[in-house]
Amino acid sequence: MTTVQARPTPDNRRWKALAVCLTAGFISLLDTSIVNVALPSMEHGLAASEAAQSWVVSGYALTFGLVLVPAGRLGDMRGRRQAFLLGLAVFTLASGACGLAPSASWLVLFRLLQGTAAGMVAPQTSGLIQQMFQGAERAKAFGLLGSVIGVSTAVGPLAGGLLINAVGTDDGWRWVFFVNLPIGVATFAAGLRLLPRFPASTGKREEFDLFGVLLLGAAVLALMLPLVQEQQWTGRLKWALLPVAALLLAAFWTWERRQKRRAQAPLVDLDLFSLRSFTLGSLISLTYFAGFTTVFFVYSLFLQNTVGYSALAAGVSVLPFAAASAVGAAIGGRLVMRHGRKLVVIGLSAVAVGLLGVVVAVQLVPLQSVGWATAVPMVIGGIGSGLTVSPNTTLTLTRVPVHRAGAAGGVLQTGQRIGSAAGIAVVGAVYFAHQANHGRSVTAIQLGLLTAIGISVIALLLAVADLRERHVRPEPERAVETVPRGSEEGGAAETVRHGS
C-alpha cells in the first residue's frame, strides 16, 4: 500500500490549533492519574466504599479505551473538528457533574461519561496532527504530543496533592474535577475559532460499521474488565473473560475482512497491519505503556504507605521523571526523522537503566531520603520515556493514509490503554502479593519495579527487531508528498494506491 499525501498549505494557525488539541489531551490524560491521590478524600468526604473508589479509577480507563477506535473512525468519516469539540464539551460538562456528585454512585456514573468523552477527544488529536502537518513538522508536533503524554501522566499525583492540600480533605476531591472547567471552556472557545474545517478526505459518504463497533467494543470490554478490576474482583473466574476476548477479536477480524471484500467501509482497515511500521510500532507502544505507567502506581503507593510521604510529597518525587520526559519528547520530535527507530532503542534502554537506578537507590538509601536519591535515575528514565513515546508515535503513524488517521490513532491508543491496564494488574499483583505474604515493602517495590523493567525490555527487543528488519528490508519512512492546490484551510488531499 503506497500513500500519496498532500502537504498542507503554510498557515500559522495550525500551531495554535495544535495548542488547542494538546491542552484538551493534557486534561483528559491528567484525569487518568490525578484522581488516584484523591481517593482518601472521596472516602472521607463522600463515604465512598473501596468498590466505588475502584470504579472511579478503573471505570474512566475502561470507557476511555472502549471508544477510541469508533471515535477515531467517526472523526475520519464525519470530521475531526466536530468530533473533537463534541468530546471536549461532554468532557467538561462531565467534569463539573463529577465535582457536584451527591453520592459515590453518581460519581461513578459521571466518571464513566467523562472517560467516554476523553476517548472521543484523543484520536482526533493524532488525526488532526496527521492532517495538518507533514514531514519534520509532523514529527515536531508528535514530539509536543509526547511531552504532553509524559507530563500529564506523571504530574497528576502532584496536581491532586496540591489541590487537596489547598482545599482540605472533605471537599478536595471535588476540585480535582472542578479544575477542568475553566480549562475546558477556554479550550472549547479557542477550538471553535482555530480548529480547521477540512474537506472530506474521501470522495464518497461511507456508512458507519455498527456491527464492527459492537464486536470490537465487546472484545475490549472482555479484555480490559478483568485487568482493571484485578484487585477488587476476587477469584479466578474473571480470567475466563480473556479467551472470550480472543474469540471476539477473531470474530471482529473476520467481519472486517468481509466488509473489505464487499467494498463496504470497515471500522479498521486491516491493510494498516501490512505496514510493518504500524504493526510493530503499535506492539512497542502497548508493551511500553504496560511497563511505564505502572511505575507511578506502585512507587507512589510505596512512598505514601511505607515511607510515610504525603500525597504532595509523593507527587514531587516523580516530578523529575515528568520534566525530563517533556524534554526528551521535544528532543525526540526533532531527531526522529534523522535517526528513526534507533532513537526508540536508545530511549527504552535509558528507561531500563533509570528504573534499575531506582531499585538500587531503594536498597542502599535510608527510606526517608529515597525521594531525593531517586531523582537522578528518574531524570534518566524520564528522558528515555520522552525519546520512546514521541518518536514511536511518529514512526507508527508516518505511513498511515490521512483518511484513516483517526481510526489508526484509535488502535494505537487502545493498545496503550490495554497495556496500561495489563501492566498495573501484573506489577500490582507482584507488589501486593509479596507485601501480603512476606511483609517486606522494600523488597515488594523492588520486585514490582523489576517486573516493570522486564516488560520494558520486551518493548526494547521489539524495537531492536524492527531496527534490524529495517536494515534487511527497508520500508519507506514517510509517504510520497505532493503539493495541493485549492485547499482553503491547509487541508490535505490524498490518494491511496494499493500494490507496490
Coordinates of C-alpha atoms in Angstrom, one line a residue:
M1 CA 0.0 0.0 0.0
T2 CA 1.6 3.3 -1.1
T3 CA 0.2 6.5 0.1
V4 CA 0.4 9.9 -1.7
Q5 CA -0.4 12.7 0.6
A6 CA -0.7 16.4 0.1
R7 CA 1.4 18.9 2.0
P8 CA -0.8 21.3 4.0
T9 CA -0.5 24.9 2.9
P10 CA 1.5 27.2 5.2
D11 CA -0.7 28.5 8.0
N12 CA 0.5 29.8 11.4
R13 CA -3.0 28.9 12.8
R14 CA -2.1 25.2 12.6
W15 CA 0.3 25.6 15.6
K16 CA -2.4 27.5 17.5
A17 CA -4.8 24.7 16.6
L18 CA -2.2 22.2 17.8
A19 CA -2.1 24.0 21.2
V20 CA -5.8 23.6 21.5
C21 CA -5.5 19.8 20.8
L22 CA -2.7 19.4 23.2
T23 CA -4.5 21.3 26.0
A24 CA -7.5 19.0 25.7
G25 CA -5.3 16.0 25.6
F26 CA -3.5 17.2 28.7
I27 CA -6.6 17.5 30.9
S28 CA -8.1 14.2 29.6
L29 CA -4.8 12.3 30.3
L30 CA -4.3 14.1 33.6
D31 CA -7.5 12.6 34.8
T32 CA -6.1 9.1 34.5
S33 CA -3.7 9.8 37.4
I34 CA -4.8 12.9 39.3
V35 CA -7.8 11.0 40.9
N36 CA -5.5 8.4 42.5
V37 CA -4.4 10.7 45.3
A38 CA -7.9 11.9 45.8
L39 CA -9.3 8.5 46.8
P40 CA -8.8 9.0 50.6
S41 CA -10.6 12.4 50.3
M42 CA -13.5 10.7 48.5
E43 CA -13.7 8.1 51.2
H44 CA -13.7 10.8 53.9
G45 CA -15.9 13.4 52.3
L46 CA -18.3 11.2 50.2
A47 CA -18.2 7.9 52.2
A48 CA -17.1 6.1 49.1
S49 CA -16.6 2.4 49.5
E50 CA -13.5 0.6 48.2
A51 CA -15.5 -0.8 45.3
A52 CA -16.8 2.7 44.4
Q53 CA -13.2 4.1 44.6
S54 CA -12.0 1.3 42.3
W55 CA -14.7 2.1 39.7
V56 CA -13.9 5.9 39.9
V57 CA -10.3 5.0 38.7
S58 CA -10.9 1.9 36.5
G59 CA -14.3 3.0 35.0
Y60 CA -12.6 6.0 33.4
A61 CA -9.9 3.8 31.9
L62 CA -12.4 1.3 30.7
T63 CA -14.7 3.7 28.9
F64 CA -11.7 5.7 27.6
G65 CA -10.3 2.5 25.9
L66 CA -13.7 1.3 24.7
V67 CA -14.5 4.3 22.4
L68 CA -11.1 5.2 21.0
V69 CA -11.3 3.3 17.7
P70 CA -15.0 4.0 17.0
A71 CA -14.5 7.7 17.9
G72 CA -11.4 7.8 15.6
R73 CA -13.3 6.3 12.7
L74 CA -16.2 8.7 13.3
G75 CA -13.8 11.6 13.1
D76 CA -12.4 10.2 9.8
M77 CA -15.8 10.0 8.3
R78 CA -17.7 13.0 9.7
G79 CA -15.0 15.5 10.6
R80 CA -12.4 15.5 13.3
R81 CA -13.2 19.1 14.3
Q82 CA -16.8 18.3 15.1
A83 CA -15.9 15.1 16.9
F84 CA -13.2 16.9 18.9
L85 CA -15.4 19.7 20.0
L86 CA -18.3 17.4 20.9
G87 CA -15.9 15.2 23.0
L88 CA -14.4 18.2 24.7
A89 CA -17.8 19.7 25.5
V90 CA -19.1 16.5 27.1
F91 CA -15.8 16.0 29.0
T92 CA -16.1 19.5 30.5
L93 CA -19.7 19.0 31.5
A94 CA -19.0 15.6 32.9
S95 CA -16.1 17.0 35.0
G96 CA -18.5 19.6 36.5
A97 CA -21.0 16.8 37.2
C98 CA -18.3 14.7 38.9
G99 CA -17.4 17.6 41.2
L100 CA -21.1 18.1 42.1
A101 CA -21.9 14.4 42.6
P102 CA -24.1 13.9 45.6
S103 CA -23.1 10.3 46.2
A104 CA -20.5 7.7 45.2
S105 CA -22.9 6.0 42.7
W106 CA -23.5 9.3 40.8
L107 CA -19.7 10.0 40.8
V108 CA -19.0 6.6 39.2
L109 CA -21.7 7.2 36.6
F110 CA -20.4 10.7 35.7
R111 CA -16.8 9.3 35.7
L112 CA -17.8 6.7 33.1
L113 CA -19.2 9.5 30.9
Q114 CA -16.1 11.6 31.4
G115 CA -13.9 8.6 30.2
T116 CA -16.1 8.2 27.1
A117 CA -15.7 11.8 26.2
A118 CA -11.9 11.7 26.8
G119 CA -11.8 8.7 24.5
M120 CA -13.6 10.7 21.8
V121 CA -11.1 13.5 22.0
A122 CA -7.8 11.5 22.0
P123 CA -7.9 10.0 18.4
Q124 CA -8.9 13.4 16.9
T125 CA -5.7 14.9 18.2
S126 CA -3.5 12.4 16.4
G127 CA -5.7 12.6 13.3
L128 CA -5.6 16.4 13.2
I129 CA -1.8 16.3 13.5
Q130 CA -1.6 13.8 10.6
Q131 CA -3.9 16.2 8.6
M132 CA -2.3 19.5 9.5
F133 CA 1.4 18.6 9.3
Q134 CA 3.8 16.7 7.2
G135 CA 7.5 15.5 7.4
A136 CA 9.6 17.3 10.0
E137 CA 6.8 19.5 11.2
R138 CA 4.6 16.4 11.9
A139 CA 7.5 14.9 13.9
K140 CA 7.8 18.1 15.9
A141 CA 4.0 18.1 16.5
F142 CA 4.1 14.5 17.7
G143 CA 7.1 15.4 19.9
L144 CA 5.0 18.0 21.6
L145 CA 2.2 15.4 22.0
G146 CA 4.7 13.0 23.6
S147 CA 5.7 15.8 26.0
V148 CA 2.0 16.2 27.0
I149 CA 1.6 12.4 27.5
G150 CA 4.6 12.2 29.7
V151 CA 3.9 15.2 31.8
S152 CA 0.2 14.7 32.2
T153 CA 0.7 11.1 33.4
A154 CA 3.4 11.9 35.9
V155 CA 2.2 15.3 37.2
G156 CA -1.3 14.0 38.1
P157 CA -0.4 13.0 41.7
L158 CA 1.4 16.3 42.3
A159 CA -1.6 18.3 41.0
G160 CA -4.0 16.3 43.0
G161 CA -1.9 16.6 46.2
L162 CA -1.7 20.4 45.7
L163 CA -5.5 20.7 45.3
I164 CA -6.3 18.6 48.3
N165 CA -3.8 20.4 50.5
A166 CA -5.2 23.7 49.4
V167 CA -8.9 22.9 49.8
G168 CA -9.0 20.3 52.5
T169 CA -9.8 16.6 52.8
D170 CA -13.6 16.9 52.8
D171 CA -14.0 18.7 49.5
G172 CA -10.6 18.4 48.0
W173 CA -11.6 15.6 45.7
R174 CA -14.3 17.8 44.1
W175 CA -11.7 20.3 43.0
V176 CA -9.8 17.6 41.2
F177 CA -12.7 17.7 38.8
F178 CA -13.6 21.4 39.0
V179 CA -10.1 22.3 37.8
N180 CA -11.1 21.0 34.4
L181 CA -14.0 23.5 34.0
P182 CA -12.1 26.8 33.2
I183 CA -9.6 24.9 31.1
G184 CA -12.2 23.0 29.2
V185 CA -14.4 26.1 28.5
A186 CA -11.4 28.2 27.3
T187 CA -10.1 25.4 25.1
F188 CA -13.6 24.8 23.6
A189 CA -13.8 28.6 22.7
A190 CA -10.4 28.5 21.2
G191 CA -11.2 25.4 19.3
L192 CA -14.3 26.9 17.7
R193 CA -12.1 29.7 16.3
L194 CA -8.9 27.9 15.5
L195 CA -9.6 24.3 14.5
P196 CA -9.6 24.0 10.7
R197 CA -12.6 22.7 8.7
F198 CA -11.1 20.1 6.4
P199 CA -12.9 18.9 3.4
A200 CA -13.9 15.2 3.3
S201 CA -10.7 13.2 2.6
T202 CA -12.7 10.6 0.6
G203 CA -14.9 11.3 -2.3
K204 CA -17.9 9.3 -1.1
R205 CA -20.0 9.2 2.0
E206 CA -19.3 6.0 4.0
E207 CA -21.5 4.0 6.3
F208 CA -20.5 3.6 9.9
D209 CA -19.7 -0.1 10.7
L210 CA -22.0 -0.5 13.7
F211 CA -21.6 -4.3 14.0
G212 CA -17.9 -3.9 13.9
V213 CA -18.2 -1.4 16.7
L214 CA -20.2 -3.9 18.8
L215 CA -17.7 -6.7 18.2
L216 CA -14.7 -4.6 19.0
G217 CA -16.3 -3.0 22.0
A218 CA -17.3 -6.3 23.4
A219 CA -13.8 -7.7 22.8
V220 CA -12.1 -4.6 24.5
L221 CA -14.5 -4.8 27.4
A222 CA -13.9 -8.5 27.9
L223 CA -10.1 -7.9 27.8
M224 CA -9.9 -4.8 30.0
L225 CA -12.5 -5.6 32.6
P226 CA -10.6 -8.3 34.5
L227 CA -7.4 -6.2 34.2
V228 CA -8.8 -3.0 35.7
Q229 CA -10.7 -4.9 38.4
E230 CA -7.9 -7.4 39.2
Q231 CA -7.6 -6.3 42.8
Q232 CA -11.3 -5.9 43.5
W233 CA -12.7 -8.9 41.6
T234 CA -11.5 -11.8 43.7
G235 CA -11.2 -15.3 42.4
R236 CA -10.1 -16.7 39.1
L237 CA -13.4 -16.6 37.3
K238 CA -12.6 -13.2 35.9
W239 CA -9.8 -14.6 33.8
A240 CA -12.3 -16.7 31.8
L241 CA -13.1 -13.4 30.0
L242 CA -9.7 -13.4 28.3
P243 CA -10.4 -16.3 26.0
V244 CA -13.8 -14.8 25.3
A245 CA -12.0 -11.6 24.3
A246 CA -9.7 -13.6 22.0
L247 CA -12.8 -15.2 20.3
L248 CA -14.4 -11.8 19.9
L249 CA -11.3 -10.3 18.4
A250 CA -11.1 -13.2 15.9
A251 CA -14.8 -12.5 15.0
F252 CA -14.0 -8.8 14.6
W253 CA -11.1 -9.6 12.3
T254 CA -13.2 -11.9 10.2
W255 CA -16.1 -9.4 10.0
E256 CA -13.7 -6.6 8.9
R257 CA -12.2 -8.7 6.2
R258 CA -15.8 -9.4 5.0
Q259 CA -16.6 -5.7 5.0
K260 CA -13.5 -5.0 2.8
R261 CA -14.3 -7.8 0.3
R262 CA -17.9 -6.4 -0.1
A263 CA -16.4 -3.0 -0.8
Q264 CA -18.0 -1.6 2.4
A265 CA -16.2 0.7 4.8
P266 CA -14.7 -1.3 7.7
L267 CA -14.2 0.2 11.2
V268 CA -10.5 -0.6 11.0
D269 CA -8.7 -1.0 7.6
L270 CA -6.8 -4.2 8.1
D271 CA -4.4 -3.2 5.4
L272 CA -2.9 -1.0 8.0
F273 CA -1.4 -4.1 9.6
S274 CA 0.5 -4.9 6.4
L275 CA 2.6 -1.8 7.3
R276 CA 5.5 -3.1 9.4
S277 CA 6.0 0.4 10.9
F278 CA 2.3 0.5 12.1
T279 CA 2.2 -3.1 13.4
L280 CA 5.5 -3.2 15.3
G281 CA 5.1 0.4 16.5
S282 CA 1.7 -0.5 18.0
L283 CA 3.1 -3.5 19.7
I284 CA 6.0 -1.5 21.1
S285 CA 3.6 1.1 22.4
L286 CA 1.3 -1.4 24.0
T287 CA 4.3 -3.2 25.7
Y288 CA 6.0 0.0 26.8
F289 CA 2.9 1.5 28.4
A290 CA 2.4 -1.8 30.3
G291 CA 5.8 -1.1 32.0
F292 CA 5.9 2.7 32.1
T293 CA 2.6 3.6 33.7
T294 CA 2.9 1.0 36.4
V295 CA 5.9 2.8 37.9
F296 CA 3.9 5.7 39.1
F297 CA 1.2 3.4 40.5
V298 CA 3.4 1.2 42.7
Y299 CA 6.1 3.8 43.5
S300 CA 3.5 6.3 44.7
L301 CA 1.9 3.7 46.9
F302 CA 5.3 2.7 48.3
L303 CA 6.2 6.3 49.2
Q304 CA 2.9 7.0 50.9
N305 CA 2.2 3.7 52.6
T306 CA 5.7 2.7 53.6
V307 CA 7.9 5.8 53.6
G308 CA 5.2 8.0 55.1
Y309 CA 5.2 10.7 52.4
S310 CA 2.1 12.8 51.9
A311 CA 0.3 12.8 48.6
L312 CA 2.0 16.1 47.7
A313 CA 5.5 14.8 48.6
A314 CA 4.9 11.6 46.6
G315 CA 3.9 13.7 43.6
V316 CA 7.0 15.9 43.9
S317 CA 9.2 12.7 44.0
V318 CA 8.1 11.7 40.5
L319 CA 8.3 15.3 39.1
P320 CA 11.8 14.8 37.8
F321 CA 10.5 12.0 35.6
A322 CA 7.7 14.2 34.2
A323 CA 10.0 17.2 33.5
A324 CA 12.7 15.0 31.9
S325 CA 10.1 13.2 29.8
A326 CA 8.8 16.5 28.4
V327 CA 12.4 17.5 27.4
G328 CA 13.1 14.0 25.9
A329 CA 9.9 14.1 23.9
A330 CA 10.7 17.5 22.4
I331 CA 14.2 16.4 21.5
G332 CA 12.9 13.1 20.1
G333 CA 10.4 15.0 17.9
R334 CA 13.3 17.0 16.3
L335 CA 15.6 14.0 15.8
V336 CA 13.3 11.2 14.8
M337 CA 13.3 12.0 11.0
R338 CA 17.1 11.7 11.0
H339 CA 17.6 8.7 13.3
G340 CA 14.3 6.8 13.2
R341 CA 13.9 3.6 15.3
K342 CA 17.4 4.0 16.7
L343 CA 16.0 6.8 18.9
V344 CA 13.4 4.4 20.3
V345 CA 16.0 1.8 21.1
I346 CA 18.1 4.4 22.9
G347 CA 15.0 5.7 24.8
L348 CA 13.9 2.2 26.0
S349 CA 17.5 1.4 27.1
A350 CA 17.6 4.7 29.2
V351 CA 14.2 3.8 30.8
A352 CA 15.6 0.4 31.9
V353 CA 18.8 2.0 33.2
G354 CA 16.8 4.7 35.1
L355 CA 14.4 2.2 36.7
L356 CA 17.3 0.0 37.7
G357 CA 18.8 3.0 39.4
V358 CA 15.6 3.5 41.4
V359 CA 15.8 -0.2 42.5
V360 CA 19.4 0.3 43.7
A361 CA 18.6 3.6 45.5
V362 CA 15.7 2.0 47.4
Q363 CA 18.1 -0.8 48.5
L364 CA 21.0 1.5 49.6
V365 CA 19.5 4.7 50.8
P366 CA 17.5 5.3 54.1
L367 CA 13.8 5.4 53.3
Q368 CA 13.2 9.0 54.4
S369 CA 15.8 10.1 51.7
V370 CA 14.6 7.8 48.9
G371 CA 12.8 10.6 47.1
W372 CA 16.0 12.6 46.7
A373 CA 18.1 9.6 46.0
T374 CA 15.9 8.5 43.1
A375 CA 15.8 12.0 41.4
V376 CA 18.7 11.3 39.0
P377 CA 17.5 7.8 38.0
M378 CA 14.1 9.4 37.5
V379 CA 15.6 12.0 35.2
I380 CA 17.4 9.3 33.1
G381 CA 14.2 7.2 32.9
G382 CA 12.1 10.3 32.0
I383 CA 14.4 11.4 29.1
G384 CA 14.3 7.8 27.9
S385 CA 10.5 7.8 28.1
G386 CA 10.3 11.0 26.0
L387 CA 12.7 9.5 23.4
T388 CA 10.4 6.5 23.2
V389 CA 6.8 7.8 23.2
S390 CA 7.2 10.7 20.8
P391 CA 9.4 9.1 18.1
N392 CA 7.5 5.8 18.2
T393 CA 4.2 7.6 17.6
T394 CA 5.7 9.4 14.6
L395 CA 7.2 6.2 13.2
T396 CA 4.0 4.2 13.8
L397 CA 1.7 6.6 12.0
T398 CA 4.0 8.0 9.4
R399 CA 2.7 5.8 6.5
V400 CA -0.9 5.7 7.5
P401 CA -3.2 7.4 5.0
V402 CA -4.7 10.6 6.3
H403 CA -8.3 9.5 5.8
R404 CA -7.6 6.5 8.1
A405 CA -5.5 8.5 10.7
G406 CA -8.3 8.8 13.3
A407 CA -9.0 5.0 13.4
A408 CA -5.3 4.2 13.2
G409 CA -4.6 6.6 16.1
G410 CA -7.5 4.9 18.0
V411 CA -6.0 1.5 17.5
L412 CA -2.6 2.8 18.8
Q413 CA -4.1 4.4 21.8
T414 CA -6.4 1.5 22.6
G415 CA -3.2 -0.6 22.8
Q416 CA -1.8 1.9 25.2
R417 CA -4.9 1.7 27.4
I418 CA -4.9 -2.1 27.3
G419 CA -1.1 -2.1 28.0
S420 CA -1.5 0.2 31.0
A421 CA -4.3 -1.9 32.5
A422 CA -2.4 -5.1 32.0
G423 CA 0.8 -3.7 33.4
I424 CA -0.9 -2.3 36.5
A425 CA -2.6 -5.7 37.0
V426 CA 0.7 -7.7 36.7
V427 CA 3.0 -5.3 38.5
G428 CA 0.4 -4.6 41.2
A429 CA -0.1 -8.3 41.7
V430 CA 3.6 -8.8 42.2
Y431 CA 3.9 -5.9 44.6
F432 CA 0.8 -6.7 46.7
A433 CA 1.4 -10.4 46.8
H434 CA 4.9 -10.1 48.2
Q435 CA 3.8 -7.4 50.7
A436 CA 0.9 -9.6 51.9
N437 CA 2.9 -12.8 52.1
H438 CA 6.2 -11.5 53.4
G439 CA 5.5 -8.0 54.8
R440 CA 8.7 -6.6 53.3
S441 CA 7.7 -3.4 51.4
V442 CA 11.2 -2.6 50.2
T443 CA 11.5 -6.0 48.6
A444 CA 8.0 -5.7 47.2
I445 CA 8.7 -2.4 45.5
Q446 CA 11.9 -3.7 44.1
L447 CA 10.2 -6.8 42.6
G448 CA 7.5 -4.6 41.2
L449 CA 9.9 -2.3 39.5
L450 CA 12.0 -5.2 38.2
T451 CA 8.8 -6.6 36.7
A452 CA 8.1 -3.2 35.0
I453 CA 11.7 -3.2 33.7
G454 CA 11.2 -6.7 32.3
I455 CA 8.1 -5.6 30.4
S456 CA 10.0 -2.5 29.1
V457 CA 12.8 -4.9 27.9
I458 CA 10.3 -6.7 25.8
A459 CA 9.4 -3.4 24.1
L460 CA 13.2 -2.9 23.7
L461 CA 13.6 -6.3 22.0
L462 CA 10.7 -5.4 19.6
A463 CA 12.4 -2.1 18.7
V464 CA 15.7 -3.9 18.1
A465 CA 14.0 -6.5 15.9
D466 CA 12.3 -3.7 13.9
L467 CA 15.6 -1.9 13.6
R468 CA 17.4 -5.0 12.2
E469 CA 14.5 -5.7 9.9
R470 CA 14.7 -2.2 8.5
H471 CA 18.3 -2.8 7.6
V472 CA 17.4 -6.1 5.8
R473 CA 14.1 -4.9 4.2
P474 CA 13.9 -1.1 4.2
E475 CA 10.4 0.4 4.4
P476 CA 9.9 4.0 3.3
E477 CA 9.9 6.2 6.4
R478 CA 7.2 8.5 5.0
A479 CA 4.6 8.8 2.3
V480 CA 5.3 10.4 -1.0
E481 CA 4.1 14.0 -0.8
T482 CA 2.7 16.4 -3.4
V483 CA 1.7 20.0 -3.1
P484 CA -2.1 20.6 -3.1
R485 CA -3.9 23.2 -5.0
G486 CA -7.1 24.9 -4.0
S487 CA -7.2 23.7 -0.4
E488 CA -8.7 26.6 1.7
E489 CA -7.6 25.8 5.3
G490 CA -4.5 23.8 4.9
G491 CA -6.4 20.6 4.1
A492 CA -4.6 17.6 2.8
A493 CA -5.8 15.9 -0.3
E494 CA -4.6 12.3 -0.7
T495 CA -4.7 9.3 -2.9
V496 CA -4.1 5.7 -1.8
R497 CA -2.6 3.2 -4.3
H498 CA -2.6 -0.5 -3.4
G499 CA 0.1 -2.7 -4.8
S500 CA 3.6 -1.5 -4.9

